[in-house]
mmCIF file of C-alpha atoms in Angstrom:
data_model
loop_
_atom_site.group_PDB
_atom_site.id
_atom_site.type_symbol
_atom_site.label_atom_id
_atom_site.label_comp_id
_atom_site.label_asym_id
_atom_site.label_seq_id
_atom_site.Cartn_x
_atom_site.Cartn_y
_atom_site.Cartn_z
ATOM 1 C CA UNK A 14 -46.801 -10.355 151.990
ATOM 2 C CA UNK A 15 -44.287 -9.650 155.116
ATOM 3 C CA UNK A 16 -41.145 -9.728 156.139
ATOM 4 C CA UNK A 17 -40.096 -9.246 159.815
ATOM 5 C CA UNK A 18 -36.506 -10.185 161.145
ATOM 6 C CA UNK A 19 -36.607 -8.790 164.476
ATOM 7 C CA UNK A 20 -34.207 -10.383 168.132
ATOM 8 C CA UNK A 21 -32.163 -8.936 171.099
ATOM 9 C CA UNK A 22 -34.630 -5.513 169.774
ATOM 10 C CA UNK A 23 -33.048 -4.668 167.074
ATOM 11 C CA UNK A 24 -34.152 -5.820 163.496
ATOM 12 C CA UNK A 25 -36.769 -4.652 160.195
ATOM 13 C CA UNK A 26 -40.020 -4.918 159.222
ATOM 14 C CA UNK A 27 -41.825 -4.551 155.436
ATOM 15 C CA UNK A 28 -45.688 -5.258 154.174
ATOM 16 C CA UNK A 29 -46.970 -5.412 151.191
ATOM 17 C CA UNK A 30 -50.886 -5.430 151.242
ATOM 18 C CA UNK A 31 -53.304 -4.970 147.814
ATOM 19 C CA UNK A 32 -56.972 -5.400 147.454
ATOM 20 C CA UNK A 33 -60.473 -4.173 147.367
ATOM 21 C CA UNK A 34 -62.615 -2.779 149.790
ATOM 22 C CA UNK A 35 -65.301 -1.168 148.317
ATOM 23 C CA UNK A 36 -62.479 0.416 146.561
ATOM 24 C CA UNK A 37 -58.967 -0.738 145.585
ATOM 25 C CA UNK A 38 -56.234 0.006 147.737
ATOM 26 C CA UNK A 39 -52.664 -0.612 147.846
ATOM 27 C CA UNK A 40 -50.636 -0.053 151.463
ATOM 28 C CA UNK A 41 -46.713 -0.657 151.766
ATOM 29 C CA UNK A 42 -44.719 -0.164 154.723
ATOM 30 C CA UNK A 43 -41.344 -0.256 156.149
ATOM 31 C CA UNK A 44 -39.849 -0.012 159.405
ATOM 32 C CA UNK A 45 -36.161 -0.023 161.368
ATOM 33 C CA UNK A 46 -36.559 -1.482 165.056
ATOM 34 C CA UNK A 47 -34.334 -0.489 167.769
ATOM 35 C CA UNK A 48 -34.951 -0.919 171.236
ATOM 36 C CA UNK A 49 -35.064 3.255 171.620
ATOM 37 C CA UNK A 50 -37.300 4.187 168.820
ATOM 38 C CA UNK A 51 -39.242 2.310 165.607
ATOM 39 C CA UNK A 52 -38.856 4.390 162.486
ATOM 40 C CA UNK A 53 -41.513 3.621 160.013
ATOM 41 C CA UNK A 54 -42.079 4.853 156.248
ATOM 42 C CA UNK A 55 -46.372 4.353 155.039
ATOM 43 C CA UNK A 56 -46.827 4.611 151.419
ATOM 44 C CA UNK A 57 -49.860 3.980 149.747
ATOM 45 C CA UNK A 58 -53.321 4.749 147.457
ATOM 46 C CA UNK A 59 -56.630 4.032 147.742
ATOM 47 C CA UNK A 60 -59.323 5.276 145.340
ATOM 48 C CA UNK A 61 -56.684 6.659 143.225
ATOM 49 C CA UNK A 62 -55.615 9.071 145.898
ATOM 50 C CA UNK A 63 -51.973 8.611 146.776
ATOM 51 C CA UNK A 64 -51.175 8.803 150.363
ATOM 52 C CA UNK A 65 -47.444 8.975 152.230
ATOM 53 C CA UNK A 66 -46.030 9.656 155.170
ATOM 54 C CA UNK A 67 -43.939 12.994 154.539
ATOM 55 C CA UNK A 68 -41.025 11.593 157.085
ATOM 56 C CA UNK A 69 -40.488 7.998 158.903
ATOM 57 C CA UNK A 70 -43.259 7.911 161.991
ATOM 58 C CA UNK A 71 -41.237 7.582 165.082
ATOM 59 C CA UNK A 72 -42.324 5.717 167.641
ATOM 60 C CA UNK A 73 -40.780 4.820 171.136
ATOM 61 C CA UNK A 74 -41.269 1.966 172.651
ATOM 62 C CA UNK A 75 -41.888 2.337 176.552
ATOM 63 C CA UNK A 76 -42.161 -0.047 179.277
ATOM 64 C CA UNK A 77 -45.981 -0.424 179.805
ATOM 65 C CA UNK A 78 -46.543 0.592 176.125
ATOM 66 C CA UNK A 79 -45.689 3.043 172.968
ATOM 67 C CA UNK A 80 -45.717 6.863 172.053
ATOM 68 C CA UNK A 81 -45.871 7.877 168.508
ATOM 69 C CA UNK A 82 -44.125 11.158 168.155
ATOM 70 C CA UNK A 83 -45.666 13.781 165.918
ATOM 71 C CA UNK A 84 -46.137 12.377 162.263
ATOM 72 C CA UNK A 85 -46.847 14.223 159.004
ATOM 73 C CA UNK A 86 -49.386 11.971 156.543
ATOM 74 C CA UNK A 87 -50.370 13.397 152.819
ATOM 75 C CA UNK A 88 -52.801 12.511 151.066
ATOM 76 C CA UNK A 89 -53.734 14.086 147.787
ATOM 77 C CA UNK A 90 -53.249 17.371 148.392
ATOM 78 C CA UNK A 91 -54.105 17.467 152.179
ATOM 79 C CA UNK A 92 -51.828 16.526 155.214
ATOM 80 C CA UNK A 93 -52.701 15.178 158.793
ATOM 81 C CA UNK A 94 -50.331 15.331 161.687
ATOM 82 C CA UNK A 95 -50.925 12.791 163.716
ATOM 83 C CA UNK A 96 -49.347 11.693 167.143
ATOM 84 C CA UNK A 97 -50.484 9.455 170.073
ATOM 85 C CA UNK A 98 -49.851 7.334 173.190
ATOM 86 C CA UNK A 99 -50.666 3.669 174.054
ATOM 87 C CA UNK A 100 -50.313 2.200 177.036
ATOM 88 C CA UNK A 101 -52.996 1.011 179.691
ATOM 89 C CA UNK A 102 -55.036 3.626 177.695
ATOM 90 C CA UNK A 103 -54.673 5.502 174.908
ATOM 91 C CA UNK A 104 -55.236 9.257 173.517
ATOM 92 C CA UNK A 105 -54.879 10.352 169.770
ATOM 93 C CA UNK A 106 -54.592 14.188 168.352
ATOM 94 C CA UNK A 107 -55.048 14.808 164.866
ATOM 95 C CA UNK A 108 -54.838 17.896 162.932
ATOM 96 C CA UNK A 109 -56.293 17.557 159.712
ATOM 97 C CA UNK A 110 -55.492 20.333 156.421
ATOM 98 C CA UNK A 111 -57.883 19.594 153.041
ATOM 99 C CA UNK A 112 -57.343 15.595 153.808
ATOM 100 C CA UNK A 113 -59.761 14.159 150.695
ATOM 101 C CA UNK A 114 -61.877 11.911 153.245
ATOM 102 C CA UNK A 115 -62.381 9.812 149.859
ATOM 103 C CA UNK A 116 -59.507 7.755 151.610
ATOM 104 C CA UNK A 117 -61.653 6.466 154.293
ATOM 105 C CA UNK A 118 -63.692 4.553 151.551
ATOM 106 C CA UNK A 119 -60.623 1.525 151.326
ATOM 107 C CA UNK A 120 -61.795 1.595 155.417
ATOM 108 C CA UNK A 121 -65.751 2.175 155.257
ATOM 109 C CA UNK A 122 -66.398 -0.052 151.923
ATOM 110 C CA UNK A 123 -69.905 1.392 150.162
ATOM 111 C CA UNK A 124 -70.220 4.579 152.003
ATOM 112 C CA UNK A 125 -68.509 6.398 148.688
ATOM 113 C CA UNK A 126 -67.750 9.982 151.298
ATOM 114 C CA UNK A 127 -66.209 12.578 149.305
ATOM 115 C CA UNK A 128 -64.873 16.059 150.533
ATOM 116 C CA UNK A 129 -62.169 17.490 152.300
ATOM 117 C CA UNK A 130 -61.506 18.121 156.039
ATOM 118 C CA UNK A 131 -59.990 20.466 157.769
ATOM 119 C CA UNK A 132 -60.006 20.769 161.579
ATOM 120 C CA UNK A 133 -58.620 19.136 164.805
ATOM 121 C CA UNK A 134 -59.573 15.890 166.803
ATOM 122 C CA UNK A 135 -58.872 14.310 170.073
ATOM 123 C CA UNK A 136 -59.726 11.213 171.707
ATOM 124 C CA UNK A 137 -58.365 10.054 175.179
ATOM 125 C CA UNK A 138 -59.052 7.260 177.043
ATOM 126 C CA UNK A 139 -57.206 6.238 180.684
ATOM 127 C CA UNK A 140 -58.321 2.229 180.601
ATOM 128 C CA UNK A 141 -60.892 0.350 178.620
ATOM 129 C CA UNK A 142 -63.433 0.517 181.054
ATOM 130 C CA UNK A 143 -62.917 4.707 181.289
ATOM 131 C CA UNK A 144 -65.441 7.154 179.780
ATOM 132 C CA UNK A 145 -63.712 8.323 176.735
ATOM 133 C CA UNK A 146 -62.933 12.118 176.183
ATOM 134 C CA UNK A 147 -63.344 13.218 172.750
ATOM 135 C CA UNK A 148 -63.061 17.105 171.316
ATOM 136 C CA UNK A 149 -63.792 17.665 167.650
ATOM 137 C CA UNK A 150 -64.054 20.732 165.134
ATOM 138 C CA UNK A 151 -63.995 19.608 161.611
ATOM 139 C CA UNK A 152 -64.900 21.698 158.397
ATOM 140 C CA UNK A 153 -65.784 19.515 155.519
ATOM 141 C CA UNK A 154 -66.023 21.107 152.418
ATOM 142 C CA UNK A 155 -67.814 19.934 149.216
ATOM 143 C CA UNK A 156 -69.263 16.686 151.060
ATOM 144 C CA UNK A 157 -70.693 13.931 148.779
ATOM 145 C CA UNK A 158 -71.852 10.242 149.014
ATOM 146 C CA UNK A 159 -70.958 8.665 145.345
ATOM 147 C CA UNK A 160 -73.189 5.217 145.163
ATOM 148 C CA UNK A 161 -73.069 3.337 141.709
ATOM 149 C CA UNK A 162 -76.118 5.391 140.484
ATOM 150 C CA UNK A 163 -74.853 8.791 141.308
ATOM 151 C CA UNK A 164 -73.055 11.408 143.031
ATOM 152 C CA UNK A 165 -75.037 13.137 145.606
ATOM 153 C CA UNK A 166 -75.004 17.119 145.910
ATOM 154 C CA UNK A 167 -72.026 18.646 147.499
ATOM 155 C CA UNK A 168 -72.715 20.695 150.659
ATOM 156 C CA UNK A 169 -70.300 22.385 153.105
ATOM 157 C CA UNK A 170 -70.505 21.689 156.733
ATOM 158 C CA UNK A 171 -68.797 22.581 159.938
ATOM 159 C CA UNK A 172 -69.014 19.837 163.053
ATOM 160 C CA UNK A 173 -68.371 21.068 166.802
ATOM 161 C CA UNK A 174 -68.944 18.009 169.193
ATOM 162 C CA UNK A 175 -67.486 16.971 172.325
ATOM 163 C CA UNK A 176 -68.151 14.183 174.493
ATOM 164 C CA UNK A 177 -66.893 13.295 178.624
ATOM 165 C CA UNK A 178 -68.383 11.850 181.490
ATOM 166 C CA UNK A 179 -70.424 14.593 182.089
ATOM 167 C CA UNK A 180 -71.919 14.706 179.150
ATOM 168 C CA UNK A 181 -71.765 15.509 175.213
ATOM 169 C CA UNK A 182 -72.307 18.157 172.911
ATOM 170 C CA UNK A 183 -72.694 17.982 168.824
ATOM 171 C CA UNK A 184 -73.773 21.056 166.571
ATOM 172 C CA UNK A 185 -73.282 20.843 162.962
ATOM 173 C CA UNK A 186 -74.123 23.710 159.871
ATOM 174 C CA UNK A 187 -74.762 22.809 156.376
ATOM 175 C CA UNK A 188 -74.540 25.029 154.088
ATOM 176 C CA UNK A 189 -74.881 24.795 149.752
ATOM 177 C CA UNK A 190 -73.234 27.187 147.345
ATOM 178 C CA UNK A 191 -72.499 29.661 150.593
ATOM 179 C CA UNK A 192 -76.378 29.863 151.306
ATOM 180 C CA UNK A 193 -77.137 28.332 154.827
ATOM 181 C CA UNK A 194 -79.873 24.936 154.560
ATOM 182 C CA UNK A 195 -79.428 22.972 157.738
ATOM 183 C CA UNK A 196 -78.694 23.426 161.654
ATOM 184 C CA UNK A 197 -78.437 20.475 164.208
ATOM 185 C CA UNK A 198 -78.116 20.548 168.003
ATOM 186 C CA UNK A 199 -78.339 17.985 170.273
ATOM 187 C CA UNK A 200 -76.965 17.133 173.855
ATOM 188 C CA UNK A 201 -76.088 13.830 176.060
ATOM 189 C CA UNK A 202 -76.737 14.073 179.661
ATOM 190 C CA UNK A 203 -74.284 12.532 182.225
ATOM 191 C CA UNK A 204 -74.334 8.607 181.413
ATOM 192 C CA UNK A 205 -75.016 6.514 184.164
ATOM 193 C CA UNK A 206 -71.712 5.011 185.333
ATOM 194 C CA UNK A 207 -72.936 3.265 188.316
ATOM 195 C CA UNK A 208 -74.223 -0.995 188.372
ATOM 196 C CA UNK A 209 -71.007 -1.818 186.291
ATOM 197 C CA UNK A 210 -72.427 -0.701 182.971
ATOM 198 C CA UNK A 211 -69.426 -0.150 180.491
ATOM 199 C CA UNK A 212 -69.209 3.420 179.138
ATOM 200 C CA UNK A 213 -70.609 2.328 175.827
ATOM 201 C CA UNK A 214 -73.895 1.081 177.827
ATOM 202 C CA UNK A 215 -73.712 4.233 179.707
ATOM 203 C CA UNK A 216 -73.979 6.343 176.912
ATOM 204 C CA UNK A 217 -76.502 4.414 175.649
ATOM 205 C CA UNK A 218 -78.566 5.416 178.508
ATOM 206 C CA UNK A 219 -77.463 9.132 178.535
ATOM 207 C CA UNK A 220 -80.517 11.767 178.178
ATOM 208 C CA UNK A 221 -81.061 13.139 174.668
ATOM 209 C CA UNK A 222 -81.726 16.723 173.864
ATOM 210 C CA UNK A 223 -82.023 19.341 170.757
ATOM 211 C CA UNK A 224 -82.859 19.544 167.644
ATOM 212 C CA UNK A 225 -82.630 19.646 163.812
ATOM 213 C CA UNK A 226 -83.529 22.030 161.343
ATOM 214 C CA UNK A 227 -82.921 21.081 157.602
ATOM 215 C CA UNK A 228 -84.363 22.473 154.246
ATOM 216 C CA UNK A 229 -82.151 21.160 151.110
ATOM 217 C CA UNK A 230 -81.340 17.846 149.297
ATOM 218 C CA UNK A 231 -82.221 14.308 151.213
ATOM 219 C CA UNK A 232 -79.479 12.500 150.140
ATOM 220 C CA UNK A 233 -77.216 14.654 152.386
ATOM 221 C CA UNK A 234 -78.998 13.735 155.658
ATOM 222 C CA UNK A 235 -80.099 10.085 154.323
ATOM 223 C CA UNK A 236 -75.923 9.755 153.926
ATOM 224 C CA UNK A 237 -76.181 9.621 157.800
ATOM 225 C CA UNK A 238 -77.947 6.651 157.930
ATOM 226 C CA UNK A 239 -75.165 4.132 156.877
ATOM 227 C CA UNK A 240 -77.426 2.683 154.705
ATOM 228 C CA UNK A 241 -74.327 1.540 152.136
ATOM 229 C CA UNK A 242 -76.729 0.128 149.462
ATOM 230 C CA UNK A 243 -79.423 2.721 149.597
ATOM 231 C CA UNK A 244 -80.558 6.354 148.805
ATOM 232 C CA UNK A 245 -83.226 9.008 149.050
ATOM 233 C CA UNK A 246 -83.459 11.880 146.642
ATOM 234 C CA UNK A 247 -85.119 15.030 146.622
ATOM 235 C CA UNK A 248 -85.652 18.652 148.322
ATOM 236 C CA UNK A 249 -87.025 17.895 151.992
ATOM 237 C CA UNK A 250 -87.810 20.247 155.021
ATOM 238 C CA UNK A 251 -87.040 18.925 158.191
ATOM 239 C CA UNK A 252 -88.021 20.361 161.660
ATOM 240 C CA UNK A 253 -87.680 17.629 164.363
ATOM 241 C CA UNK A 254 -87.119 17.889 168.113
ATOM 242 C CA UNK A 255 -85.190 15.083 169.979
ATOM 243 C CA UNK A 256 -86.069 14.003 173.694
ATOM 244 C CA UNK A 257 -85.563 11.083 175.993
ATOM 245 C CA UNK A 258 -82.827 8.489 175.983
ATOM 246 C CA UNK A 259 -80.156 7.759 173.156
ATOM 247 C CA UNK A 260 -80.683 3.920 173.087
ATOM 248 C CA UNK A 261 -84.777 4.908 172.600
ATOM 249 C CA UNK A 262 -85.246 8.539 171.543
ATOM 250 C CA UNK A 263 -88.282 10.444 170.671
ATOM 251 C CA UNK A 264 -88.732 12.730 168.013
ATOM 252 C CA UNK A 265 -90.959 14.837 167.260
ATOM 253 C CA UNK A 266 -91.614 17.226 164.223
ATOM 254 C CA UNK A 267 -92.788 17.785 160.286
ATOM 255 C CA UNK A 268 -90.784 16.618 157.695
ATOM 256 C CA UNK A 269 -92.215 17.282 153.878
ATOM 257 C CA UNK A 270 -90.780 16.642 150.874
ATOM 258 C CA UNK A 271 -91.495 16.954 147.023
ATOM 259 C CA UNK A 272 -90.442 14.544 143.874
ATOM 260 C CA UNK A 273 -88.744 12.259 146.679
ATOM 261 C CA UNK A 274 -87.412 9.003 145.243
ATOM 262 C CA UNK A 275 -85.915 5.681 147.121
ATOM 263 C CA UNK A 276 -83.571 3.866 145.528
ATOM 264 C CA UNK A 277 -82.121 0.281 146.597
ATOM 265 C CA UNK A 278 -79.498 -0.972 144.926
ATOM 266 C CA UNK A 279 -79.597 -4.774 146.396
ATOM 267 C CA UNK A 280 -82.773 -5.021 145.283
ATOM 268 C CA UNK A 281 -82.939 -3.080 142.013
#
């Protein structure tokens, strides 16, 4: 349910929404309008993790658009500070402390992500048809994947990846119980721009380069695969090379595994 009473600039707003998404969630807001600057108070819980923001988010209002000023969010027993700009483009920097990424689930329904991250992001974009700029350095420690069977092995991993329109950049460690089990590298080459392909199509196109190197439990990596419904279990070894283009990549490698099991859960 809403209410907004809003003229001449001035006025309030208040939501009220509850539901399920793979998980139940609850999200209630409130917010003072003025024609200088929106002040806005986000309370909420999904999964059974309680999530606030620590002050009202302020936001001004601008003539071709809107500036959110820097914002505290907890959840659990992490924060995020979030702030951001949208106008004919828009750019977002987070800076994330133990957030429980279980929250995501009420947005990703059947993915079940456990874990907490730690880290920095930023994404800018000058117009919808500009290559986006994206920096990222997350830790994520004790990552899971819960499905209605079970709860998959927790690893720790660090993520370095950084994408422009020259190009992009992603290495990620795993590691389990401090003892390193997985490396990946791999590299984008400059997207082709040119014919009036949008940037997504570019990047689509972009050269593909590096490698993975993996020996520990499958259902980590198979987590990748956004297959909500399914799972593989097992120790695996994984050495696999990655070539030509992103839209149609070759790979090339060994992968062995012992005691491996597939699971679907649609189909029993």
């Amino acid at each position: 349910r809403a209410m907004v009473d809003y003229r001449d600039g001035r006025g309030q707003a208040k939501f009220v929404v509850e539901g399920t998404s793979g998980v139940p969630f609850r999200i209630a807001a409130n917010a003072q309008l003025a024609p200088d600057l929106w002040r806005a108070s986000l309370t909420g819980k999904a999964r059974g993790i309680a999530f606030e923001t620590a002050s009202p988010a302020r936001i001004v209002p601008r003539r071709d658009g809107y500036e959110m000023l820097p914002t505290t969010l907890r959840a659990g027993s992490g924060t995020a500070r979030l702030s951001g700009v949208l106008d004919t483009g828009v750019a977002m920097q987070a800076r994330l402390d133990g957030i429980d990424i279980a929250v995501a689930n009420a947005f990703l329904p059947g993915y079940g992500l456990g874990g907490r991250a730690s880290g920095s992001l930023d994404f800018s974009q000058p117009g919808q048809t500009a290559f986006p700029q994206v920096q990222a350095r997350l830790a994520i420690a004790g990552f899971t994947r819960t499905t209605a069977a079970s709860v998959s092995q927790p690893v720790d991993m660090t993520l370095s990846a950084g994408m422009s329109g020259a190009g992009g950049d992603v290495r990620a460690v795993f590691r389990r119980r401090g003892n390193l089990i997985g490396r990946l590298a791999a590299t984008l080459g400059p997207p082709d721009t040119g014919g009036g392909a949008s940037w997504s199509e570019a990047l689509r196109g972009s050269a593909l380069g590096g490698g993975i190197r993996y020996n520990g439990p499958a259902e980590t990596l198979f987590s990748f695969a956004g297959q909500t419904d399914q799972r593989v279990t097992g120790p695996i070894g994984l050495a696999a090379d990655f070539s030509c283009r992103v839209s149609d990549p070759c790979i090339t490698g060994i992968l062995r595994g012992t005691g491996l099991a597939y699971e679907n859960q649609r189909y029993g």
